[in-house]
Amino acid sequence: MLETDQITQDEVRQIVREEIQRAFKKDPAKKKLSMVASKGTLDWAYPPLILATAGAAANMEAAIFFTFYGLNIIHKDFDKKLLVAPTGNPAMPMPVPMPDVITGMPGMKTFATGMMKSMFKKKGVATIKELLDVAVELEVRLIACQMTMDVFGFEESDFIDGVEFGGAAAFLSDARKSHVTLFI
Amino acid sequence: MLETDQITQDEVRQIVREEIQRAFKKDPAKKKLSMVASKGTLDWAYPPLILATAGAAANMEAAIFFTFYGLNIIHKDFDKKLLVAPTGNPAMPMPVPMPDVITGMPGMKTFATGMMKSMFKKKGVATIKELLDVAVELEVRLIACQMTMDVFGFEESDFIDGVEFGGAAAFLSDARKSHVTLFI
Amino acid sequence: MLETDQITQDEVRQIVREEIQRAFKKDPAKKKLSMVASKGTLDWAYPPLILATAGAAANMEAAIFFTFYGLNIIHKDFDKKLLVAPTGNPAMPMPVPMPDVITGMPGMKTFATGMMKSMFKKKGVATIKELLDVAVELEVRLIACQMTMDVFGFEESDFIDGVEFGGAAAFLSDARKSHVTLFI
């Protein structure tokens, strides 16, 4: 046995510290992004899809669990279902300030939805359809919550292609391995 | 000293890598779920309680920090306090589409709340009372935010049994050890 | 070579386990808090600022990414822009119960905003201005979302001093190193 192969306690500690530092830098949880999408309006459909596609583009493994009103986002009719409600959100930019009894009038949801779509289009922001297509292409996992599907009366065939089905346990099993976990 | 007890630098690195891989699989942060429950309506009372009980059932240590309107969820009168507001949420399923000036009429909150309760019951979803009971049984930590209790004029005796009291620092001290952290 | 410098496989494993345990206790992700602030009302301006300043006071590195309506919070005119909407939030404490057609009347947003400000002041809670000042002093990173700034027509000069500018990728690059990640 060669003396150069021998190793001291101090050398061992040195190796251990180096390896641990390297391991924390490559912590697998840093590469995972797990989100819940629970809102069903046009404005709140954007954040989960933008974050998931940005994450996937940066080589993160992204998953979105759609539950409650968020099921609208992956419904085949998402374009009709995702509306904007100016009522109850004084932060929503309107052409002129309006009290909620006005923003609550018939036709105002259609007006606000059209206004938001045209603002986003003019600024070159992707549509929900484009973001969903990119998400599927980049292998973002889209999981529909079975419990709320059942409550709201949705069938598996109501959703776009590529959607998986699971429960809260499925979300948690993914999220517990992720550093980035967001409820949107 | 036996030669078999001797160890080389390469063998040390091998041991270190094995142990680190094992340690990351058992990362204690994977077992912890820390949530903020900030909304005080019936629909938004479900997600923190469903996730906490699902997590606890899967052997995770779950904690919920109730703040702002979320204090309603653990108030002794939660059954009267947790209502549903169809106004401002066009994603809320209604029997027929309604503008917000209609959903905002007297009695509509009671109507929407009753409708949601009956939908959930028909589908066999647990009630808020049942979920709270299970949460306490599974040792989910229920923490009421002292600052917002004070602002909204609540006393410790207003809350159900088993609730702890703490501030933002208490939440952060729990959450910084958790992989799954959600603001609901 | 001294025998005391020799080391066995068991001793190596012992050292490795000790070092790993120590490393997980000092996991750098435990010291980082990354939040998205997406709402633009007075009530929802509080949670990100309270959590960020509480975290920074406890030696955590805190960052807030302001996007969508959340841009209001760091706008120079935040005091005029941050209102409270009682409509659509039956959990909002009102002097007497009111249907949304009443809470939606002209002047009700101003009334509810004033009521909340006076409740907070009476209880000694810091104002948004005070929380922003403390956040800047404690070196909380305040990042404005460039994409939504552009959509809503904001300029860099519209925001308070100390704000940085970035996109979803900037948020994710910070958040993937943090245990505490919240979407508010």
XYZ file of C-alpha atoms in Angstrom:
552
model
C 0.000 0.000 0.000
C 1.346 3.401 -1.032
C 1.457 6.181 1.504
C -0.074 8.611 -1.021
C -3.277 6.563 -0.864
C -3.501 7.097 2.880
C -5.860 9.749 4.061
C -6.209 11.761 7.274
C -9.300 12.903 9.142
C -8.690 16.510 8.065
C -8.465 15.513 4.426
C -11.741 13.629 4.781
C -13.504 16.673 6.224
C -12.137 18.766 3.376
C -13.523 16.360 0.757
C -16.862 16.178 2.536
C -17.274 19.945 2.639
C -16.388 20.318 -1.028
C -18.827 17.614 -2.053
C -21.648 19.029 0.081
C -21.166 22.512 -1.335
C -21.282 21.059 -4.857
C -24.391 19.021 -3.966
C -26.290 22.052 -2.601
C -25.498 23.952 -5.799
C -27.045 21.107 -7.786
C -29.901 20.535 -5.302
C -32.555 18.872 -7.493
C -35.297 20.964 -5.797
C -33.812 24.039 -7.530
C -34.901 22.667 -10.876
C -38.548 22.090 -9.982
C -41.479 24.525 -10.130
C -44.912 23.380 -8.848
C -47.923 25.643 -9.075
C -51.617 25.569 -8.263
C -53.804 27.573 -10.686
C -57.087 28.200 -8.866
C -58.547 31.313 -10.516
C -60.672 31.215 -13.662
C -60.424 34.712 -15.101
C -58.350 35.932 -18.049
C -55.939 38.022 -15.952
C -55.166 35.181 -13.510
C -54.724 32.658 -16.336
C -51.532 34.462 -17.382
C -49.242 34.120 -14.313
C -49.164 30.288 -14.072
C -48.674 29.891 -17.831
C -46.011 32.624 -18.101
C -44.077 31.274 -15.092
C -44.335 27.643 -16.244
C -43.121 28.393 -19.766
C -40.343 30.718 -18.502
C -39.270 27.998 -16.064
C -39.350 25.243 -18.678
C -37.371 27.455 -21.065
C -34.727 27.736 -18.310
C -34.607 23.917 -18.029
C -36.810 23.668 -14.952
C -39.377 20.870 -14.648
C -42.682 22.719 -14.318
C -46.071 21.368 -13.250
C -49.406 23.184 -12.873
C -52.271 21.726 -10.854
C -55.556 23.271 -12.048
C -58.259 23.307 -9.398
C -61.513 25.137 -8.609
C -62.092 27.984 -11.106
C -58.611 27.353 -12.567
C -60.044 24.372 -14.471
C -61.356 26.987 -16.937
C -57.797 27.594 -18.171
C -57.389 24.103 -19.634
C -61.040 23.652 -20.686
C -61.471 23.244 -24.457
C -63.641 26.394 -24.355
C -61.072 28.456 -22.410
C -61.408 31.308 -24.859
C -65.111 31.783 -23.979
C -64.730 30.919 -20.286
C -61.822 33.210 -19.363
C -63.389 36.624 -18.747
C -62.266 39.675 -16.795
C -64.392 41.129 -14.004
C -63.671 44.779 -13.252
C -66.104 44.645 -10.289
C -64.408 44.197 -6.932
C -60.954 45.020 -8.335
C -60.313 48.766 -8.060
C -56.760 48.099 -9.348
C -58.112 47.077 -12.779
C -57.224 49.917 -15.182
C -60.440 51.336 -16.724
C -60.663 54.177 -19.287
C -62.414 56.314 -16.637
C -62.898 55.587 -12.899
C -66.204 53.754 -12.363
C -68.088 52.638 -9.254
C -68.886 48.902 -9.065
C -72.587 49.440 -9.803
C -71.447 50.604 -13.240
C -68.742 47.973 -13.787
C -71.404 45.429 -12.754
C -73.821 46.379 -15.553
C -74.667 43.847 -18.298
C -71.978 43.843 -20.971
C -69.169 45.190 -18.765
C -67.419 41.816 -18.426
C -67.344 41.486 -22.215
C -66.080 45.070 -22.506
C -63.313 44.606 -19.896
C -62.285 41.239 -21.394
C -62.027 42.744 -24.882
C -60.065 45.708 -23.519
C -57.543 43.452 -21.767
C -57.112 41.206 -24.815
C -56.432 44.214 -27.026
C -53.945 45.731 -24.493
C -52.041 42.427 -24.375
C -52.116 41.996 -28.168
C -50.887 45.552 -28.806
C -47.929 44.910 -26.494
C -47.034 41.621 -28.179
C -47.897 39.403 -25.199
C -48.722 35.806 -26.195
C -52.360 34.707 -26.067
C -53.554 31.993 -23.670
C -53.743 29.601 -26.630
C -50.127 30.336 -27.579
C -48.948 29.914 -23.976
C -50.814 26.582 -23.650
C -49.233 25.358 -26.910
C -45.730 26.336 -25.726
C -46.380 24.738 -22.322
C -47.332 21.401 -23.930
C -44.345 21.605 -26.298
C -41.934 22.271 -23.400
C -43.444 19.320 -21.484
C -44.971 21.357 -18.676
C -47.199 18.921 -16.742
C -50.831 20.105 -16.783
C -52.802 18.299 -14.064
C -56.572 18.725 -13.614
C -57.908 18.300 -10.065
C -60.279 15.336 -10.113
C -62.232 16.378 -7.018
C -63.189 19.826 -8.307
C -63.821 18.432 -11.840
C -66.393 16.206 -10.231
C -67.916 19.023 -8.147
C -68.210 21.365 -11.134
C -69.484 18.583 -13.409
C -66.557 18.384 -15.862
C -65.588 15.245 -17.803
C -62.023 14.301 -18.839
C -63.046 14.934 -22.460
C -63.841 18.592 -21.635
C -60.117 19.396 -21.385
C -57.426 20.086 -23.966
C -55.056 17.326 -25.096
C -52.097 16.536 -22.879
C -53.873 17.108 -19.546
C -53.302 14.563 -16.735
C -55.762 13.926 -13.903
C -54.947 13.741 -10.178
C -55.769 14.870 -6.669
C -54.228 17.008 -3.923
C -51.890 14.108 -3.082
C -50.495 14.192 -6.641
C -49.788 17.916 -6.320
C -48.093 17.527 -2.929
C -45.985 14.615 -4.097
C -44.597 16.867 -6.859
C -44.385 20.050 -4.770
C -42.461 18.525 -1.880
C -39.516 18.019 -4.249
C -39.646 21.642 -5.519
C -38.138 24.848 -4.225
C -40.596 27.010 -6.132
C -44.176 26.299 -5.041
C -46.884 28.888 -5.739
C -50.661 29.020 -5.220
C -52.097 31.331 -7.866
C -4.074 -2.274 12.287
C -5.593 -4.280 9.443
C -5.065 -3.152 5.907
C -8.796 -3.641 5.180
C -9.493 -0.767 7.556
C -7.362 1.573 5.428
C -9.189 3.833 3.081
C -8.223 5.799 -0.016
C -9.287 9.243 -1.189
C -11.412 7.728 -3.970
C -13.220 5.497 -1.517
C -13.931 8.503 0.654
C -15.425 10.437 -2.257
C -17.566 7.411 -3.091
C -18.927 7.218 0.475
C -19.559 10.968 0.558
C -21.545 10.942 -2.682
C -23.670 8.008 -1.539
C -24.419 9.659 1.792
C -25.270 13.013 0.187
C -27.630 11.381 -2.294
C -29.320 9.548 0.585
C -29.512 12.785 2.608
C -31.141 14.755 -0.231
C -33.761 12.012 -0.607
C -34.563 12.388 3.091
C -34.253 16.223 3.057
C -36.396 17.203 6.059
C -37.840 20.165 4.064
C -39.646 17.604 1.867
C -41.807 16.625 4.802
C -43.004 20.116 5.671
C -45.948 22.089 4.281
C -46.477 25.714 5.425
C -49.446 27.708 4.226
C -50.970 31.142 4.718
C -54.794 31.202 4.560
C -55.759 34.826 3.897
C -59.204 34.637 2.252
C -62.436 34.457 4.234
C -64.961 33.007 1.806
C -66.333 29.454 1.640
C -64.612 28.555 -1.645
C -61.158 29.724 -0.466
C -61.542 27.985 2.911
C -61.309 24.615 1.140
C -57.811 24.675 -0.450
C -55.727 25.184 2.739
C -57.756 22.593 4.680
C -57.756 20.015 1.861
C -54.009 20.421 1.243
C -53.139 20.350 4.963
C -55.148 17.190 5.643
C -53.884 15.478 2.470
C -50.317 16.403 3.489
C -50.759 15.212 7.069
C -52.300 11.954 5.811
C -49.107 11.471 3.760
C -46.989 11.981 6.900
C -46.069 15.593 6.209
C -45.954 18.137 9.027
C -48.520 20.751 7.995
C -49.074 24.233 9.408
C -51.611 26.901 8.403
C -51.176 30.552 9.351
C -54.591 32.274 9.284
C -54.385 36.002 8.632
C -56.604 38.837 7.399
C -59.981 37.490 6.189
C -58.661 33.915 6.634
C -59.275 34.260 10.396
C -62.934 33.542 9.531
C -62.021 29.901 8.793
C -61.049 29.103 12.395
C -63.597 31.438 14.053
C -66.139 29.568 16.201
C -68.840 30.995 13.900
C -67.107 29.878 10.676
C -70.321 28.352 9.390
C -72.065 31.757 9.378
C -68.987 33.755 8.369
C -67.859 31.741 5.346
C -69.999 32.966 2.444
C -69.565 32.885 -1.310
C -69.650 36.066 -3.381
C -70.527 35.520 -7.023
C -69.890 39.241 -7.742
C -66.488 39.939 -9.250
C -65.848 36.275 -10.077
C -67.131 35.482 -13.577
C -65.635 31.988 -13.178
C -68.174 31.137 -10.449
C -70.639 28.672 -11.984
C -74.187 30.134 -11.821
C -77.392 28.429 -13.053
C -77.682 31.145 -15.737
C -75.141 33.848 -16.693
C -75.778 37.016 -14.648
C -74.230 40.494 -14.687
C -72.741 41.678 -11.389
C -75.607 44.117 -10.722
C -77.793 41.019 -10.408
C -75.314 38.848 -8.450
C -74.906 41.882 -6.158
C -78.615 42.012 -5.200
C -79.658 41.355 -1.572
C -79.880 37.610 -0.925
C -77.501 36.556 -3.709
C -74.617 35.768 -1.324
C -76.918 33.480 0.669
C -78.158 31.895 -2.565
C -74.629 31.311 -3.949
C -73.389 29.978 -0.592
C -76.279 27.508 -0.354
C -75.721 26.436 -3.958
C -72.015 25.737 -3.353
C -72.696 23.839 -0.114
C -75.246 21.626 -1.875
C -72.915 20.993 -4.857
C -70.127 19.937 -2.478
C -72.463 17.770 -0.369
C -73.933 16.012 -3.406
C -70.407 15.119 -4.553
C -69.413 13.784 -1.143
C -66.835 16.507 -0.379
C -66.210 16.974 3.361
C -67.651 20.068 5.051
C -65.410 22.745 6.567
C -66.321 21.393 10.013
C -65.253 17.881 9.030
C -61.993 19.146 7.512
C -61.196 21.195 10.640
C -61.863 18.132 12.829
C -59.572 15.957 10.708
C -56.898 18.674 10.687
C -56.869 18.854 14.489
C -56.843 15.055 14.755
C -53.883 14.791 12.344
C -52.020 17.462 14.346
C -52.031 20.122 11.648
C -50.820 23.322 13.350
C -53.483 26.048 13.141
C -51.920 29.448 13.885
C -53.974 32.667 14.139
C -52.173 35.895 13.176
C -52.102 38.091 16.285
C -51.667 41.377 14.406
C -54.759 40.967 12.219
C -56.780 39.517 15.149
C -56.081 42.782 16.907
C -56.936 44.913 13.853
C -60.239 43.096 13.261
C -61.093 43.072 16.971
C -60.958 39.302 17.622
C -60.150 37.723 21.010
C -58.359 34.380 21.522
C -61.643 32.957 22.829
C -63.330 33.669 19.448
C -61.467 30.763 17.854
C -61.985 27.008 17.844
C -60.027 24.784 20.229
C -56.503 23.840 19.273
C -55.572 27.159 17.651
C -52.142 28.682 18.430
C -51.353 32.384 18.251
C -48.341 33.994 16.563
C -47.036 36.604 14.153
C -45.395 36.783 10.733
C -42.092 35.759 12.337
C -43.704 32.508 13.581
C -44.914 31.711 10.067
C -41.515 32.440 8.490
C -39.664 30.393 11.077
C -41.809 27.388 10.092
C -41.868 28.103 6.348
C -38.100 28.467 5.929
C -37.770 24.770 6.811
C -40.455 23.702 4.288
C -40.312 22.906 0.603
C -44.027 23.493 0.128
C -44.981 27.078 1.021
C -48.245 28.510 -0.315
C -50.108 31.797 0.141
C -53.810 31.092 -0.348
C 3.156 8.051 9.349
C 1.365 8.148 12.682
C -1.370 5.653 13.364
C -3.619 8.418 14.775
C -3.741 9.933 11.287
C -5.151 6.721 9.865
C -8.851 6.581 9.336
C -11.352 3.756 8.857
C -14.409 3.521 6.642
C -16.712 3.754 9.687
C -14.994 6.913 10.871
C -15.416 8.416 7.412
C -19.147 7.659 7.395
C -19.440 9.216 10.833
C -17.741 12.444 9.673
C -19.867 12.552 6.519
C -23.125 12.217 8.442
C -22.140 14.928 10.915
C -21.156 17.319 8.132
C -24.334 16.652 6.126
C -26.533 17.252 9.165
C -24.702 20.521 9.808
C -25.021 21.502 6.123
C -28.795 20.895 6.042
C -29.166 23.067 9.141
C -27.353 25.856 7.303
C -29.061 25.153 3.940
C -28.767 28.541 2.180
C -32.357 28.165 0.848
C -33.581 28.578 4.437
C -32.387 32.158 4.408
C -34.195 33.231 1.254
C -37.762 34.512 0.807
C -39.079 35.205 -2.726
C -42.539 36.620 -3.272
C -44.753 37.735 -6.134
C -47.063 40.670 -5.293
C -49.813 40.618 -7.912
C -52.756 42.407 -6.268
C -53.205 46.169 -6.310
C -55.538 46.894 -3.405
C -54.686 48.292 0.036
C -55.440 45.071 1.932
C -53.269 42.897 -0.362
C -50.393 45.408 -0.288
C -49.795 44.554 3.368
C -48.892 40.822 3.300
C -45.852 41.008 0.954
C -44.443 44.074 2.749
C -45.048 42.687 6.249
C -43.528 39.298 5.377
C -40.534 40.842 3.562
C -39.684 43.206 6.409
C -40.225 40.492 9.059
C -37.982 38.167 7.040
C -35.276 40.795 6.540
C -35.396 41.629 10.262
C -34.700 37.926 10.905
C -31.668 38.074 8.594
C -33.365 36.501 5.590
C -32.684 37.820 2.078
C -36.106 38.931 0.843
C -37.190 39.818 -2.690
C -40.602 40.920 -3.995
C -41.506 40.728 -7.676
C -44.335 43.200 -8.395
C -46.473 42.225 -11.369
C -49.958 42.921 -12.801
C -52.009 45.042 -10.349
C -49.206 44.667 -7.758
C -47.241 47.360 -9.618
C -49.540 49.836 -7.806
C -47.731 49.086 -4.524
C -44.395 50.564 -5.671
C -45.897 53.303 -7.888
C -44.999 56.820 -6.703
C -48.763 57.426 -6.302
C -49.367 54.254 -4.256
C -51.297 56.203 -1.664
C -53.967 57.204 -4.222
C -53.866 53.940 -6.159
C -54.224 51.447 -3.290
C -57.965 51.274 -2.565
C -60.153 48.687 -0.896
C -63.124 47.153 -2.683
C -65.765 45.737 -0.371
C -67.694 44.375 -3.397
C -67.109 40.685 -4.062
C -65.493 40.124 -0.650
C -68.163 39.147 1.895
C -65.330 38.595 4.418
C -64.561 42.328 4.473
C -65.784 43.648 7.843
C -68.416 46.375 7.281
C -70.252 48.382 9.993
C -73.509 46.664 8.904
C -73.995 43.760 6.447
C -74.558 45.136 2.937
C -75.381 43.506 -0.395
C -72.912 44.168 -3.235
C -75.305 46.556 -5.031
C -74.834 48.855 -2.024
C -71.077 48.284 -1.567
C -70.803 48.998 -5.306
C -72.332 52.491 -5.062
C -70.203 55.557 -5.900
C -68.066 56.555 -2.902
C -68.039 53.116 -1.249
C -64.429 52.363 -2.267
C -63.306 55.637 -0.695
C -65.372 54.865 2.409
C -63.994 51.317 2.783
C -60.413 52.497 2.134
C -60.702 55.200 4.789
C -62.240 52.732 7.242
C -59.385 50.238 6.761
C -56.709 52.929 7.073
C -58.228 54.171 10.335
C -58.568 50.594 11.734
C -54.888 49.937 10.973
C -53.761 53.297 12.378
C -55.744 52.857 15.603
C -54.055 49.468 16.131
C -50.564 50.857 15.528
C -49.946 48.964 12.276
C -47.355 50.641 10.043
C -48.580 52.425 6.909
C -47.624 51.258 3.416
C -45.194 54.197 3.210
C -43.522 53.166 6.462
C -43.291 49.519 5.360
C -41.776 50.531 1.989
C -39.197 52.711 3.789
C -38.241 49.876 6.143
C -38.071 47.425 3.217
C -35.624 49.652 1.331
C -33.570 50.216 4.493
C -33.361 46.458 5.175
C -32.284 45.889 1.551
C -35.375 43.966 0.478
C -35.123 43.665 -3.324
C -38.112 45.340 -5.008
C -38.395 44.156 -8.628
C -40.968 45.566 -11.077
C -42.164 43.198 -13.826
C -41.147 44.737 -17.154
C -43.740 42.891 -19.221
C -46.749 44.091 -17.222
C -45.249 47.605 -16.855
C -45.264 47.746 -20.629
C -48.830 46.354 -20.901
C -50.219 48.828 -18.337
C -48.213 51.718 -19.814
C -45.880 52.441 -16.879
C -42.409 54.004 -17.222
C -39.412 53.259 -14.955
C -39.725 56.815 -13.601
C -43.262 56.060 -12.324
C -41.843 53.953 -9.501
C -40.297 54.784 -6.138
C -36.509 54.918 -5.701
C -34.687 51.640 -5.220
C -36.866 49.557 -7.563
C -35.136 47.151 -9.972
C -36.638 45.969 -13.267
C -36.819 42.384 -14.527
C -38.949 39.617 -15.980
C -40.371 36.238 -14.931
C -36.921 34.706 -15.490
C -35.417 37.086 -12.897
C -38.055 36.040 -10.359
C -37.516 32.319 -11.009
C -33.742 32.629 -10.813
C -34.161 34.086 -7.300
C -37.018 31.811 -6.214
C -35.319 28.537 -7.155
C -32.749 29.227 -4.421
C -35.425 29.969 -1.765
C -37.401 27.751 0.551
C -40.095 30.347 1.063
C -41.802 31.226 -2.232
C -45.242 32.864 -2.152
C -47.601 34.237 -4.813
C -49.684 36.972 -3.188
